[in-house]
Short mmCIF file of C-alpha atoms in Angstrom, two decimals:
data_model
loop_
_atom_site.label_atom_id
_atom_site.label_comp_id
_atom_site.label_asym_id
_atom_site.label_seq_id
_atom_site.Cartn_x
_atom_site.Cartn_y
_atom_site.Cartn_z
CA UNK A 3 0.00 0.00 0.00
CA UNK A 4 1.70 3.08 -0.93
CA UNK A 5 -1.22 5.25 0.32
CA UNK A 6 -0.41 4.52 3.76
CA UNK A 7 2.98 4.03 5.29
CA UNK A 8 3.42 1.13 8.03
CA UNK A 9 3.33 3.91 10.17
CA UNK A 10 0.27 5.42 9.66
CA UNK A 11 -1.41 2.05 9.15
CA UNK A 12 -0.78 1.47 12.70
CA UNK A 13 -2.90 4.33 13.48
CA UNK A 14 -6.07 2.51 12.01
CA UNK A 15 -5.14 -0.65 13.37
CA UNK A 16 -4.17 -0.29 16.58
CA UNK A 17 -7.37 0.87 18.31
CA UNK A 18 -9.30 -2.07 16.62
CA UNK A 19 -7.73 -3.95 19.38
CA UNK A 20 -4.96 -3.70 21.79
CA UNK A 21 -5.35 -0.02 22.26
CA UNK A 22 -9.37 0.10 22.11
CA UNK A 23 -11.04 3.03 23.53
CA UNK A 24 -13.92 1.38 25.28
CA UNK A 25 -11.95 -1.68 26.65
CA UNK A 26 -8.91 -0.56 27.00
CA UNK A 27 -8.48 3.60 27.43
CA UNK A 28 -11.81 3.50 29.03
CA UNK A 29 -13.46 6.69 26.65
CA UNK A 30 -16.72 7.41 25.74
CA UNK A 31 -18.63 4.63 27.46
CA UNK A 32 -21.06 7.48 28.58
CA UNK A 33 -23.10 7.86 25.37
CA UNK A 34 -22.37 4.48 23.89
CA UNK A 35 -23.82 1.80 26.16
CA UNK A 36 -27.62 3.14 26.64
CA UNK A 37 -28.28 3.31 22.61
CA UNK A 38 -27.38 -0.74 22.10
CA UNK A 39 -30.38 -2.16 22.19
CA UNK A 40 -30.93 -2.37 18.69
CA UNK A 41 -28.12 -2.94 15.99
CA UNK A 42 -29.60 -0.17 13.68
CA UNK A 43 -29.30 2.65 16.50
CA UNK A 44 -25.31 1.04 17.34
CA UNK A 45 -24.63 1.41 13.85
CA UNK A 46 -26.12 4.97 13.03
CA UNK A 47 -24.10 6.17 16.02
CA UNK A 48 -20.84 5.29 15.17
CA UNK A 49 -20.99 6.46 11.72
CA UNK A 50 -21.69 9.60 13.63
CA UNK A 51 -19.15 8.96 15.70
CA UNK A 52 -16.56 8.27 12.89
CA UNK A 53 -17.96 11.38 11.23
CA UNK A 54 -17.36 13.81 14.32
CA UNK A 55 -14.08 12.19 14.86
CA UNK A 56 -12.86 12.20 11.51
CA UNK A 57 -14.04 15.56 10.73
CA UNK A 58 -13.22 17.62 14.04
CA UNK A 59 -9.07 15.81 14.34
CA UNK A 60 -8.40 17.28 10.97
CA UNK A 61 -10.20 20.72 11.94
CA UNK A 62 -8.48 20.84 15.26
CA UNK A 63 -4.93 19.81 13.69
CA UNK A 64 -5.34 22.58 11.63
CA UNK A 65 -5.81 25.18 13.86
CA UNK A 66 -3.14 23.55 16.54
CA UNK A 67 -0.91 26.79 15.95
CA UNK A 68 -3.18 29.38 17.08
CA UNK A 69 -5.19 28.00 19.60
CA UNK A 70 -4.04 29.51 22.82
CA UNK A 71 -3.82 26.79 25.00
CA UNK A 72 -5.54 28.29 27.55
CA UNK A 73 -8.64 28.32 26.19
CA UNK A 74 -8.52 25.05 24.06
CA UNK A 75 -10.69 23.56 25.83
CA UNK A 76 -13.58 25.81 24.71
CA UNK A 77 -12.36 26.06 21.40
CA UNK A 78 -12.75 22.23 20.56
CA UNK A 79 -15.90 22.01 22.42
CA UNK A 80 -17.40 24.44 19.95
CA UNK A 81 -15.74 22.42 16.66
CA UNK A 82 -17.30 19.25 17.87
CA UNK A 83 -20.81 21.04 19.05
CA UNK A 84 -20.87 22.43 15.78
CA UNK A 85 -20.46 19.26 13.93
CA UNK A 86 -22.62 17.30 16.28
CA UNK A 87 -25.33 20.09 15.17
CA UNK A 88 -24.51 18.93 11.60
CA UNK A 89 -25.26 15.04 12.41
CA UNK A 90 -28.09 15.90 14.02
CA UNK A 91 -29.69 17.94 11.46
CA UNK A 92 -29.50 15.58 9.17
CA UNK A 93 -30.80 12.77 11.66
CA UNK A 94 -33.68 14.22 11.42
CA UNK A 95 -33.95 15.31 8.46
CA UNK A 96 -33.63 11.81 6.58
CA UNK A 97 -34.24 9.71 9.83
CA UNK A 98 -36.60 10.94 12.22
CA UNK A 99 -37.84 7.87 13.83
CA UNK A 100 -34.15 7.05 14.69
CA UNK A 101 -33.35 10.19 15.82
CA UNK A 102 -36.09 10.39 18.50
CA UNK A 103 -34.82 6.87 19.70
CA UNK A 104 -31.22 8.29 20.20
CA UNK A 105 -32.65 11.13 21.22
CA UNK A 106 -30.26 13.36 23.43
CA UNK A 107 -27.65 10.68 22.77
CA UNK A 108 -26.32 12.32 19.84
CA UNK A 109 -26.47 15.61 21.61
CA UNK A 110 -23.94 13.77 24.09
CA UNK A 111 -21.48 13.00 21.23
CA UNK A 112 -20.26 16.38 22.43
CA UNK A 113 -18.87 14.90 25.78
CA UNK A 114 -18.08 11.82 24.58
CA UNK A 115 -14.70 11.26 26.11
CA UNK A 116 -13.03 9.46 22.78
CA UNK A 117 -13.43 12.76 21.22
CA UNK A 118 -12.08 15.14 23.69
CA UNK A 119 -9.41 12.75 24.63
CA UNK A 120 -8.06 12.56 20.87
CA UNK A 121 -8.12 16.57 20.26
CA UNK A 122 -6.30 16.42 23.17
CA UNK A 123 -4.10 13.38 23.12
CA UNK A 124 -3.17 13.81 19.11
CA UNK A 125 -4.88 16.32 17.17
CA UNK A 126 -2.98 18.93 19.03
CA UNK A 127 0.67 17.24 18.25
CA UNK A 128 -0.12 15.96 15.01
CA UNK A 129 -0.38 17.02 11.37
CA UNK A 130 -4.40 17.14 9.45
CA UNK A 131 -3.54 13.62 7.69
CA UNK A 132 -2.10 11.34 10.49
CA UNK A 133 -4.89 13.06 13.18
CA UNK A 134 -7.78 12.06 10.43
CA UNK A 135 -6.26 8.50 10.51
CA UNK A 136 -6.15 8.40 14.10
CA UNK A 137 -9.67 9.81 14.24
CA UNK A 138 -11.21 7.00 12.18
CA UNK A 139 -8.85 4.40 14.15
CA UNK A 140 -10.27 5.50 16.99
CA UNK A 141 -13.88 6.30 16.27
CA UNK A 142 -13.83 2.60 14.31
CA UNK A 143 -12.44 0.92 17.46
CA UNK A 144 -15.79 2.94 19.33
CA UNK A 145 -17.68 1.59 16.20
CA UNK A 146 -16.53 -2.18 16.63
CA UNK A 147 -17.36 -2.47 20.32
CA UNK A 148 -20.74 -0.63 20.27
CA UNK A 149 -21.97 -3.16 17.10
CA UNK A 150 -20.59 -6.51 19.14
CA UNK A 151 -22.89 -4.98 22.04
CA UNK A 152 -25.51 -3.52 19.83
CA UNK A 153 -25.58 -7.02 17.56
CA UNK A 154 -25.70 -9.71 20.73
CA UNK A 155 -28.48 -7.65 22.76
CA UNK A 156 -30.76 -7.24 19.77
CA UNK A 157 -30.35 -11.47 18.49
CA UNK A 158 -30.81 -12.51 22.46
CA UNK A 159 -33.15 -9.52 23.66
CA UNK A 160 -35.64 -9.76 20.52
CA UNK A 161 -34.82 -12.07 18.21
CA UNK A 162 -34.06 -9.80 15.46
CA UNK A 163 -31.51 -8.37 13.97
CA UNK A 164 -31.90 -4.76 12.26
CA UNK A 165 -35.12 -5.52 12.62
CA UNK A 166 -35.41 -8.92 10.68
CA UNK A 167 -37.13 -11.90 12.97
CA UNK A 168 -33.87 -13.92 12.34
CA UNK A 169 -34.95 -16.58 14.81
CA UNK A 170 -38.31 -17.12 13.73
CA UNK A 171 -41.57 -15.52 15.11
CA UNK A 172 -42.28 -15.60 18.85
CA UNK A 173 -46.12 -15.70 18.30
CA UNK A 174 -46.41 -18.26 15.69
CA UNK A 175 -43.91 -20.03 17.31
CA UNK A 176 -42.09 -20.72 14.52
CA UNK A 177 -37.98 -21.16 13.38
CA UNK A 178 -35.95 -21.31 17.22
CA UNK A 179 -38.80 -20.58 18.98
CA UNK A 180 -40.66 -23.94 18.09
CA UNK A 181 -38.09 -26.05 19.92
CA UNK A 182 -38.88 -23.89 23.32
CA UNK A 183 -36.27 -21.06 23.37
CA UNK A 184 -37.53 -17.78 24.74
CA UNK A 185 -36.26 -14.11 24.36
CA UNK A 186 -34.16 -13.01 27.13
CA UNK A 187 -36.37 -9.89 28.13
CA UNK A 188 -32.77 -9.23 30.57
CA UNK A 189 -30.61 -8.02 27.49
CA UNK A 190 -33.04 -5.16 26.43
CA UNK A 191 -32.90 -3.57 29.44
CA UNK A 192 -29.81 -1.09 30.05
CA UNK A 193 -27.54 -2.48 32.57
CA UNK A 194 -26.99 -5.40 29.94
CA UNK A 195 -25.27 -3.29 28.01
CA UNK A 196 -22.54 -2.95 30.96
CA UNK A 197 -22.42 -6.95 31.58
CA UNK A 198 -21.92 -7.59 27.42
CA UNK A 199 -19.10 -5.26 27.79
CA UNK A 200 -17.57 -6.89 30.95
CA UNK A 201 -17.35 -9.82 29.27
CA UNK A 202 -15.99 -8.63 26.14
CA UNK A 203 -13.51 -7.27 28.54
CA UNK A 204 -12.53 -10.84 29.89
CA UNK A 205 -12.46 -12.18 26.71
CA UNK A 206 -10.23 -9.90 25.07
CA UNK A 207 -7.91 -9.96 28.29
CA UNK A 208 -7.78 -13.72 28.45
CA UNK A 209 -6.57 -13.64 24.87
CA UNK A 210 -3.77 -11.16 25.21
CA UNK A 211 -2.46 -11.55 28.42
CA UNK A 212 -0.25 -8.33 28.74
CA UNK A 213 -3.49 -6.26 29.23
CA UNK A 214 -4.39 -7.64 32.52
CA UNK A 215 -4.34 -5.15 35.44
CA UNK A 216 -3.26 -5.90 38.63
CA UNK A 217 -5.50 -4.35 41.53
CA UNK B 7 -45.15 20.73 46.27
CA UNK B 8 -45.99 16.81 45.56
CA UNK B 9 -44.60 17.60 42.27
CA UNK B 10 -41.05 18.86 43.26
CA UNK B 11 -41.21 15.33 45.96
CA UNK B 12 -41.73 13.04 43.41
CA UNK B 13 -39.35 14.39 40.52
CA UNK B 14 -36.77 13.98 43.60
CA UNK B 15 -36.95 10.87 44.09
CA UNK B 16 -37.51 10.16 40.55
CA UNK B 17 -34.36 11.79 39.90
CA UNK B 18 -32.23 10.08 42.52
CA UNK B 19 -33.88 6.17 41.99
CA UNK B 20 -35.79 5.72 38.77
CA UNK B 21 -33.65 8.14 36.22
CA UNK B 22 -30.54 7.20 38.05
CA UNK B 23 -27.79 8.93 35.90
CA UNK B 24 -25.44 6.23 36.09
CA UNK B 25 -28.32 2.90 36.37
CA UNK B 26 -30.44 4.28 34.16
CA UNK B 27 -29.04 6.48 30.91
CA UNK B 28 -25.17 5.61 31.67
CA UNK B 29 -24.05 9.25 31.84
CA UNK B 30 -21.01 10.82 33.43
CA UNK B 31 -19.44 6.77 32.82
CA UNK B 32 -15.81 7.88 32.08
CA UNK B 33 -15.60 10.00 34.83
CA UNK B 34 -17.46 7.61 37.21
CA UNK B 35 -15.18 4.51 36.35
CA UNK B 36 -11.63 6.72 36.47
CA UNK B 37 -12.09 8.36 39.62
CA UNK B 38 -13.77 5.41 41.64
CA UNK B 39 -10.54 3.98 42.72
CA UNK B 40 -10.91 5.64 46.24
CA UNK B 41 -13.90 6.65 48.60
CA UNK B 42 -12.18 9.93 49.61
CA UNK B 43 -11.82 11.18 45.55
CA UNK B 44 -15.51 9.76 44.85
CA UNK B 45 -16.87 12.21 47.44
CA UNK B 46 -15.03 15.09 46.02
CA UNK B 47 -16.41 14.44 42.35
CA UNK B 48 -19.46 13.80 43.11
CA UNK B 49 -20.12 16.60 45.47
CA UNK B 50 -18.60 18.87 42.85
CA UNK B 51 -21.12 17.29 40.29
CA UNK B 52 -24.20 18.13 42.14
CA UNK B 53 -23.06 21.36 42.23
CA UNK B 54 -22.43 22.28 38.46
CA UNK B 55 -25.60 20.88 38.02
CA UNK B 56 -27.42 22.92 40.49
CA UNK B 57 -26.04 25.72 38.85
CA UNK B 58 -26.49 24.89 35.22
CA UNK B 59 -29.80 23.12 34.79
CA UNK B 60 -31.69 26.29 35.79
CA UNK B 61 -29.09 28.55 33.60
CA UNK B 62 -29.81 26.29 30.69
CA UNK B 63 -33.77 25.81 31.46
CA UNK B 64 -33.84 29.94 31.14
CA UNK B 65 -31.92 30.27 28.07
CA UNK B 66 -34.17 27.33 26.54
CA UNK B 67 -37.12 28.80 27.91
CA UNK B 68 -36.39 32.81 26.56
CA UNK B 69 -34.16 31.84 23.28
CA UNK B 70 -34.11 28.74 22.65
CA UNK B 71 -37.79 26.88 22.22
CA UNK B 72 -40.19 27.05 18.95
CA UNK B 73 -41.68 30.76 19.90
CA UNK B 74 -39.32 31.58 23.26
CA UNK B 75 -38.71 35.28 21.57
CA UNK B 76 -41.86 36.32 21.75
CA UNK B 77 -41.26 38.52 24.75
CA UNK B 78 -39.31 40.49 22.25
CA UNK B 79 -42.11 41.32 20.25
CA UNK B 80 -44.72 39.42 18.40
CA UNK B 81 -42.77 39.63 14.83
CA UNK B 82 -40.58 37.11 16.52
CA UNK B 83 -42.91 34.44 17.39
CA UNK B 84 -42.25 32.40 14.78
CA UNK B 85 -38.54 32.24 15.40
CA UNK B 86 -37.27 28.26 16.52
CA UNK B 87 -33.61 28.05 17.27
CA UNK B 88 -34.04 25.15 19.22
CA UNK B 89 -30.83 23.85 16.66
CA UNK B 90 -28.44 26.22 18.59
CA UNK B 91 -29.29 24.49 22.31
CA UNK B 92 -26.12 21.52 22.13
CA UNK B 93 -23.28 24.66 21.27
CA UNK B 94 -25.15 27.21 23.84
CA UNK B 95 -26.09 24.33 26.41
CA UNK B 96 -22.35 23.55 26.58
CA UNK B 97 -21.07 26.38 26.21
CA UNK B 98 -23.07 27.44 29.32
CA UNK B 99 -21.55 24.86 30.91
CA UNK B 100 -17.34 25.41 30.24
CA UNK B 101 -18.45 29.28 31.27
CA UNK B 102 -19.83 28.18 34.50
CA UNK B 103 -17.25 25.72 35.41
CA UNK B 104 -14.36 28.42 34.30
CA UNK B 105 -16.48 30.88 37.02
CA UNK B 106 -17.42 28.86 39.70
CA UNK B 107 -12.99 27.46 40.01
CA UNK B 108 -12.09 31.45 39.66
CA UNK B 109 -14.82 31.93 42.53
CA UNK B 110 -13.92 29.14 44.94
CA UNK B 111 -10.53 29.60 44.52
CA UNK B 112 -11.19 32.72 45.81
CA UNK B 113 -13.40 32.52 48.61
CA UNK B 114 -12.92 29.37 49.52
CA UNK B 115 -9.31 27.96 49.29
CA UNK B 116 -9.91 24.92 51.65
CA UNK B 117 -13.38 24.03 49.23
CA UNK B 118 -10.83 24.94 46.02
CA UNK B 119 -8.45 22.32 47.56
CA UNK B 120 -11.02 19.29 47.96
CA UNK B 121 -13.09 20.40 44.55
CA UNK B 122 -11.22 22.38 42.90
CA UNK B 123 -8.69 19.65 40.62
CA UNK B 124 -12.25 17.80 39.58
CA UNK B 125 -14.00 21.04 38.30
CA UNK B 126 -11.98 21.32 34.94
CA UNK B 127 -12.93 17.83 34.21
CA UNK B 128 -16.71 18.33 35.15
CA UNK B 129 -17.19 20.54 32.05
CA UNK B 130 -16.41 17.54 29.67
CA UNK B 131 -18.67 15.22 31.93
CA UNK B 132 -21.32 14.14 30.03
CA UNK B 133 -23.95 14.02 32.95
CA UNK B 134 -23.90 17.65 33.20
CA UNK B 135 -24.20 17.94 29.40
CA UNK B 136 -26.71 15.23 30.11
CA UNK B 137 -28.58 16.98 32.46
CA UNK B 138 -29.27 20.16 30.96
CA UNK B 139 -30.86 18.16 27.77
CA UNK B 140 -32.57 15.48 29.90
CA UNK B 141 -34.25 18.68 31.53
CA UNK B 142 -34.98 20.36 27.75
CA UNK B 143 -36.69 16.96 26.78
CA UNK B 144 -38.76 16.29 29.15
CA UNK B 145 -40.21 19.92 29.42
CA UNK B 146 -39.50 20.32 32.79
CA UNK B 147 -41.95 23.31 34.08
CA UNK B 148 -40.42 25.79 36.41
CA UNK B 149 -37.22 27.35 37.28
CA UNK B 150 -38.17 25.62 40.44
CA UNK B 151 -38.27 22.36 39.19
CA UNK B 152 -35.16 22.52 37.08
CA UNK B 153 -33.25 23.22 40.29
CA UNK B 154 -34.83 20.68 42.20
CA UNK B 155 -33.66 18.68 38.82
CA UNK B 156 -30.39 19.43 38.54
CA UNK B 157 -29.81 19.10 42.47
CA UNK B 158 -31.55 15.35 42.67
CA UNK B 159 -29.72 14.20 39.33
CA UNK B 160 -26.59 15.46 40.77
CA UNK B 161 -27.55 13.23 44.05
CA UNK B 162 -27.83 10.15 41.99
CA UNK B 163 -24.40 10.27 40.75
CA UNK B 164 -23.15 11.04 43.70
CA UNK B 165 -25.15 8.05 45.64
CA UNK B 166 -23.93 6.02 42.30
CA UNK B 167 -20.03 6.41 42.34
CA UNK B 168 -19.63 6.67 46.29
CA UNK B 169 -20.89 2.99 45.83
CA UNK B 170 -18.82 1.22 43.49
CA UNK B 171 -15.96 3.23 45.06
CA UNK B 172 -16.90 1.48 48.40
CA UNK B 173 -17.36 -1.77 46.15
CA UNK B 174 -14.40 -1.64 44.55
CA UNK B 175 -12.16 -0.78 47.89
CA UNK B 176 -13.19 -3.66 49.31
CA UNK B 177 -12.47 -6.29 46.18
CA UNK B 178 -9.15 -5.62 46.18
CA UNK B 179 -9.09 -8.31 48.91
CA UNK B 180 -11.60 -10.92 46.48
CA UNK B 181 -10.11 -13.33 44.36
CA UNK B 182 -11.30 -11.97 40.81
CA UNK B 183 -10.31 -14.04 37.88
CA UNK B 184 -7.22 -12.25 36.37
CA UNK B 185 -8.55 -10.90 33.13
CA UNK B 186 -11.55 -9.43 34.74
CA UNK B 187 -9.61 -7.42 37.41
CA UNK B 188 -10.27 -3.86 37.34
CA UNK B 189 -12.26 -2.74 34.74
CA UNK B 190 -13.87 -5.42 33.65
CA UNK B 191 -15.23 -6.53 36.95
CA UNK B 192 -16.06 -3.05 37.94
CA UNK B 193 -18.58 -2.95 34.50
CA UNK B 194 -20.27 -6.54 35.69
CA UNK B 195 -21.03 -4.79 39.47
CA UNK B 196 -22.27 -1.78 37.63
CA UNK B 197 -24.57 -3.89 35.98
CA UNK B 198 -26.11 -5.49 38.19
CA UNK B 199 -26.61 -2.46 40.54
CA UNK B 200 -28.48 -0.97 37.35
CA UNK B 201 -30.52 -4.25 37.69
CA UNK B 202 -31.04 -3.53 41.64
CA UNK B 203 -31.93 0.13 40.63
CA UNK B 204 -34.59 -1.19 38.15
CA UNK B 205 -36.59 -2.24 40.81
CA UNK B 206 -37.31 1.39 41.91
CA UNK B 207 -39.24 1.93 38.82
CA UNK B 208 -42.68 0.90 40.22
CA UNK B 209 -42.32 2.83 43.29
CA UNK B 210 -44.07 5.84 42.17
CA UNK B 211 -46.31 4.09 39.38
CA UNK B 212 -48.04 2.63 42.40
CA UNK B 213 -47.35 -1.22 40.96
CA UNK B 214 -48.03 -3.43 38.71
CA UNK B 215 -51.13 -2.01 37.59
CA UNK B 216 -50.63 1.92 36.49
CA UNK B 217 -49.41 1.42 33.23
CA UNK B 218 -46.19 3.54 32.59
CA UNK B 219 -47.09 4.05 28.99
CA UNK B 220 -47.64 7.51 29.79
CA UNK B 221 -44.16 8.45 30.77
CA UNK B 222 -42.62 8.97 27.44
CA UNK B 223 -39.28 10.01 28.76
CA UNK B 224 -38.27 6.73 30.21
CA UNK B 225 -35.91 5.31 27.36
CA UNK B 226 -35.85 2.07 28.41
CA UNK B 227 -39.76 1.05 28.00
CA UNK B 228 -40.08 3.01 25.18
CA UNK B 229 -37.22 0.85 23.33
CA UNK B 230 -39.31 -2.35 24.84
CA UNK B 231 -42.47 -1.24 23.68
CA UNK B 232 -41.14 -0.27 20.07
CA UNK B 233 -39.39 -3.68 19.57
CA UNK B 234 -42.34 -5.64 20.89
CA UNK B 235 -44.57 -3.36 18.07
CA UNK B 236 -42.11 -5.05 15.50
CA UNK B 237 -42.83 -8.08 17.00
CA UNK B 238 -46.68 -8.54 17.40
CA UNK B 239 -48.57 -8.39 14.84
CA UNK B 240 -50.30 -5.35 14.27
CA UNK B 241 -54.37 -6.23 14.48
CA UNK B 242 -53.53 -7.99 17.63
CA UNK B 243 -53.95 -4.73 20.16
CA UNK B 244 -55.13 -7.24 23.14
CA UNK B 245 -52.62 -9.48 22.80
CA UNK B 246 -49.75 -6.96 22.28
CA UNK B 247 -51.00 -5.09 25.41
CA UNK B 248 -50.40 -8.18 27.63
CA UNK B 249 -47.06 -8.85 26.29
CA UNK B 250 -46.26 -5.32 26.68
CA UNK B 251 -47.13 -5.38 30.33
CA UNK B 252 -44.69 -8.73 30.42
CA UNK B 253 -41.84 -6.82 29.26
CA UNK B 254 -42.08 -4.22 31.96
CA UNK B 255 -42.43 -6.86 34.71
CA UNK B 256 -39.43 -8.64 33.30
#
């Protein structure tokens, strides 16, 4: 690949996994976890996500030589306010019914730790290509863990996934449900969403044992 | 009077900020480590929120809302810029914060010493973001009541991290499997507190019986009752009432 050096690859790649945001630099579990009840909704919001990201690293990288750093704070909390205005025109613009079930959860992109934490952490340091790479690293490591989440509570919690009876009808009785198997009515309701994730957690620790914090 | 009672204790139990919506989580899991921190975030976070719930419910209610300017004159009545509330609603918030460090560091220098480090990072906490659109949503009435709002909301947190800071003092001395330690055990406990705090949701629908289709702001049923719609077939309004009702005992 000539379009990307080893070195910026690594951006992309490494918060898929060892260096994940949710699991690992423990950012911007506030907005994520409530919205995973459905696949759809998990999806829709990290495309935002990767959008606001994307979008406000290169915006911020830009203007890292003239923001005093006194008042940076403010400054990239009005970049990413004004793009989270942007997604959430649109939202409802093109997808209404979504954007009343995310409701103020796309408002909260704006203190979503992830995004703060990478002005902060690279956008600041870093020229407008490498921050936009990092941006979509990180906002597709977000993406990753909020679609496992999103994907196992909608299959267990309804049966469906995107809205598709996958497993067969519950009424009818039909497809799984004919053999006896029941939705768990447990993973639609919110603190699921914080069990899923401990156990991705313990999964993904078990399998690279270096991650593993001591008390 | 009953009004500003029950959105209390609504506030604190049912709408937990932590059980119920998940907000102010990065925050909550950081600085849980020790008891003695937990009480200084939280009791900073009640009070940002005190003081920027009823900033944010005036600006909403004079500029913000479909037809707030009308007190400017009746040519304005029209005017909706409900699209500007996320970048003035935060923006609110940083200005506060910034004031409220310059004026306890002032006045207060032993306060500034306990609070003061946790302030900068309250403006980038998403339960006071949280707060102050929780509070637009759900048309909250008064100035009164956003106070009361912003004060209870602010109590939840509080009650919330103070506990799994207590929790997670004392499992220090439990034999957690090795992958889990840390984080990952501390997300399982706050789970199934959320699933303890669940149970608080009937206390002030009386029971089983008052239906709590009405409340429209509680995410959680609303998601239940939208994917059980996809579920039941449509003509079926008896049956899909029943299984309705299951979900919300479940």
């Amino acid at each position: 690949m000539a379009l990307l050096t080893k070195k910026d690859a690594k951006l992309i790649s490494d918060p898929l996994a060892d260096n994940n945001p949710i699991t690992i630099q423990v950012l911007g579990i506030c907005s994520a976890l409530a919205i995973t009840a459905e696949l759809k909704a998990s999806i829709v919001m990290s495309v935002a996500v990767i959008f606001v990201l994307g979008v406000g690293n290169v915006v911020i990288s830009l203007m890292r030589n003239i923001i005093p750093s006194k008042i940076r704070i403010i400054v990239q909390l009005i970049v990413v306010a004004t793009l989270v205005i942007v997604v959430d025109q649109v939202l409802k613009a093109f997808a209404y019914e979504l954007s009343k079930t995310l409701s103020v959860f796309i408002g909260l992109i704006i203190t979503n730790c992830i995004i703060m934490g990478r002005f902060e952490a690279f956008a600041l340091g870093n020229g407008p290509w490498r921050s936009f790479l990092d941006g979509i690293g990180n906002a597709l490591g977000y993406g990753v863990i909020l679609i496992i989440v999103g994907f196992f509570r909608e299959l267990l919690g309804s049966g469906t996934l995107l809205g598709y009876k996958v497993l067969g009808d519950p009424i009818a009785k039909t497809g799984l449900y004919a053999t006896g198997y029941e939705n768990n009515g447990f993973m639609i309701i919110p603190p699921a969403a914080l069990i899923v994730v401990g156990i991705i957690i313990w999964v993904q620790r078990s399998r690279n044992k270096a991650l593993i914090e001591d008390h | 009077m009953l009004e500003h009672i029950e959105l209390f204790f609504k506030s604190i139990f049912i709408d937990n900020m932590v059980f119920a919506v998940f907000l102010g989580m990065c925050s909550y899991l950081a600085v849980s480590k020790k008891v003695s921190t937990a009480v200084g975030l939280g009791a900073a976070v009640i009070f940002v929120l005190a003081v920027t719930v009823p900033l944010n419910w005036l600006l909403d209610q004079y500029l913000l809302r479909d037809g707030a300017l009308v007190w400017l004159g009746p040519e304005y009545a029209d005017y909706n810029l409900s699209f500007l509330s996320f970048i003035l609603f935060i923006a609110t918030i940083a200005t506060m914060v910034q004031l409220v460090e310059i004026v306890v560091e002032k006045f207060s220098p032993s306060l500034y010493n306990s609070l003061g480090i946790f302030l900068p990072l309250i403006a980038v906490n998403c339960a006071i973001l949280g707060g102050s659109l929780f509070m637009q949503s759900r048309d909250i009435q008064s100035l009164g009541l956003a106070f009361n709002y912003g004060v209870s909301s602010g109590i939840g947190w509080f009650l919330a991290i103070l506990a799994i800071a207590a929790i997670r003092e004392k499992i220090r001395y439990s034999n957690v499997p090795a992958p889990l330690r840390g984080l990952g055990i501390t997300f399982i406990i706050t789970g199934l507190m959320g699933i303890g705090f669940q149970s608080f949701g009937g206390m002030l629908t009386g029971g089983d019986d008052a239906a709590p289709v009405e409340d429209e702001q509680r995410m959680d049923y609303d998601k239940v009752s939208e994917i059980k719609k996809e579920n039941l077939d449509k003509e079926d309004i008896d049956e899909k009432e029943i299984s309705y009702n299951d979900a919300i005992n479940e």
